[in-house]
Amino acid sequence: MSEPAATARPLDRRFGAYGGRYVPETLIPALDELEAAWVEARADPAFAEELAVLLRDYAGRPTPLYRARRLSEAAGRTVYLKREDLLHTGAHKLNNALGQALLARRMGKARIIAETGAGQHGVATATACALLGLECVVYMGSEDMRRQRPNVERMGLLGAEVAPVEAGARTLKEAVSEAIRDWVTNAGHSHYVLGSAVGPAPYPALVRDLQRVIGDEARAQILAAEGRLPDRVIACVGGGSNAIGTFVAFAADADVELIGVEAAGEGIDSGRHSAPLSTGARGILHGSLSAVMQDTDGQIVEAHSVSAGLDYPGSGPEHAHLRDSGRARYVAVTDDDAVAAFRRLCRLEGIVPALEPAHAVAWLLGSGVEAAAGTGPVTANGDGAGLAGGFRASNEGLDLLTLSGRGDKDLAEVLELG
Ligand SMILES: *Cc1c(COP(=O)(O)O)cnc(C)c1O
């Protein structure tokens, strides 16, 4: 087969220097097959229609864009919340799981592999598999299984097999590695549903494309409501899927500031955080070159965050590129500030947010810290203002914040903290 022309490969494999496919050769054919399938599927109106109908009638799209009046008062600016917390299964992850499960069926793969940390992506994938009648195996660290018992039970009810992973810290990083191992062996009849905009190409582009529905809807909704674009678009960043799905719709709107909020955990200086974009050197994790938390030998450092969904030592390559290019800005919020914002939003709006987007709410309310000067070869992009945007009190500001999920899953954790 001759090398296809560049135009036949419209999916991004690199984002600036980042991304790529740092994987064993044995995985390349499966990645090529997936890339070709997505290029074809996303150009097929029948596929788009089938996915759109499921997202509408089954998952509950479009999700509302809600003008949060009391939160706006507290923030000193007008704030709209994009309510992904109201999506079926309680978070944005279903957008991606449903799209990839549909793609797998189209590719003739009847077995689905997934990884999960807190269990949210596992539940979303198990849900999509139940809906489409696909076999589902979810790898999960045994420590995470202990901490997230209800989600383990939920996946079982949905018909998925939860496969415990005993390696290393027995959490998400090890679960991803195990899922990749399974896929290398079984790619002929299995598709790996990766849960965020990370991993080897084409995953970062595929997941972004599937989460783009958040930003596309929100952009149209805020134009309809306000007759103009927001000044700032704010989203939390774990692997980065809800943020990139929101940002991408505004990327060409040069006047719209894009702000990603990472988890500072116990504080950036403590080393116990999950903020690779704010602090991380360039590194390779799970097949992709990106912002990664690593030691001087290049070994991956364990991440820490009160929120399980942000507790991952890497972030998607497109975010690393948006940071370096200056198009987006990345900030970080501590566990304590996120938990305080969680409680605050409950009282202000009658909305119990997930702890992940509570980080974004905390930054909005002024508790964030700007991205520090880079400690590695890639420096973070700070605008030098030195203050979180939340301090710029002005009633004229218009913000759009993606509330990526609801907080039912986090109640026990927050109540335990007192
Ligand atoms: C998993 C999760 C996240 C983090 O994942 P991204 O890929 O960064 O979006 C954020 N919010 C919620 C509610 C989640 O479940």
PDB file of C-alpha atoms and ligand atoms in Angstrom, residues 90-93 120-121 195-197 236-243 308-310 354 356-357 403-406 409, ligand 1:
ATOM      1  CA  GLY A  90     -24.036  12.370  35.749  1.00  0.00           C
ATOM      2  CA  ALA A  91     -21.043  13.621  33.760  1.00  0.00           C
ATOM      3  CA  HIS A  92     -19.700  14.467  30.315  1.00  0.00           C
ATOM      4  CA  LYS A  93     -17.927  11.118  30.012  1.00  0.00           C
ATOM      5  CA  GLN A 120     -16.982   7.318  36.217  1.00  0.00           C
ATOM      6  CA  HIS A 121     -15.560   6.380  32.828  1.00  0.00           C
ATOM      7  CA  GLY A 195     -11.645   7.841  28.756  1.00  0.00           C
ATOM      8  CA  SER A 196      -9.946  11.179  28.176  1.00  0.00           C
ATOM      9  CA  ALA A 197      -8.162  13.228  25.520  1.00  0.00           C
ATOM     10  CA  CYS A 236     -11.353  21.794  34.922  1.00  0.00           C
ATOM     11  CA  VAL A 237      -8.561  19.660  33.480  1.00  0.00           C
ATOM     12  CA  GLY A 238      -7.817  16.071  34.448  1.00  0.00           C
ATOM     13  CA  GLY A 239      -6.842  14.293  31.260  1.00  0.00           C
ATOM     14  CA  GLY A 240      -8.504  17.264  29.656  1.00  0.00           C
ATOM     15  CA  SER A 241     -11.526  15.966  27.735  1.00  0.00           C
ATOM     16  CA  ASN A 242     -14.292  18.229  29.054  1.00  0.00           C
ATOM     17  CA  ALA A 243     -11.970  21.221  28.784  1.00  0.00           C
ATOM     18  CA  ALA A 308     -10.457  11.189  41.708  1.00  0.00           C
ATOM     19  CA  GLY A 309     -11.206  12.455  38.196  1.00  0.00           C
ATOM     20  CA  LEU A 310      -8.309  14.927  38.297  1.00  0.00           C
ATOM     21  CA  ALA A 354     -18.603  17.024  41.270  1.00  0.00           C
ATOM     22  CA  GLU A 356     -13.613  18.136  39.594  1.00  0.00           C
ATOM     23  CA  PRO A 357     -15.557  21.182  38.324  1.00  0.00           C
ATOM     24  CA  LEU A 403     -19.866  22.029  35.124  1.00  0.00           C
ATOM     25  CA  SER A 404     -18.582  18.648  33.993  1.00  0.00           C
ATOM     26  CA  GLY A 405     -20.480  16.448  36.453  1.00  0.00           C
ATOM     27  CA  ARG A 406     -22.649  16.128  39.533  1.00  0.00           C
ATOM     28  CA  LYS A 409     -20.270  10.399  43.953  1.00  0.00           C
TER      29      LYS A 409
HETATM   30  C1  LIG B   1     -13.426  12.333  34.827  1.00  0.00           C
HETATM   31  C2  LIG B   1     -13.962  13.662  35.147  1.00  0.00           C
HETATM   32  C3  LIG B   1     -13.212  14.838  34.904  1.00  0.00           C
HETATM   33  C4  LIG B   1     -11.805  14.831  34.393  1.00  0.00           C
HETATM   34  O1  LIG B   1     -11.662  14.318  33.102  1.00  0.00           O
HETATM   35  P1  LIG B   1     -11.367  15.241  31.854  1.00  0.00           P
HETATM   36  O2  LIG B   1     -10.983  14.267  30.813  1.00  0.00           O
HETATM   37  O3  LIG B   1     -10.284  16.181  32.221  1.00  0.00           O
HETATM   38  O4  LIG B   1     -12.625  15.953  31.532  1.00  0.00           O
HETATM   39  C5  LIG B   1     -13.803  16.052  35.160  1.00  0.00           C
HETATM   40  N1  LIG B   1     -15.046  16.142  35.667  1.00  0.00           N
HETATM   41  C6  LIG B   1     -15.790  15.042  35.913  1.00  0.00           C
HETATM   42  C7  LIG B   1     -17.162  15.217  36.470  1.00  0.00           C
HETATM   43  C8  LIG B   1     -15.277  13.777  35.675  1.00  0.00           C
HETATM   44  O5  LIG B   1     -16.018  12.688  35.938  1.00  0.00           O
END
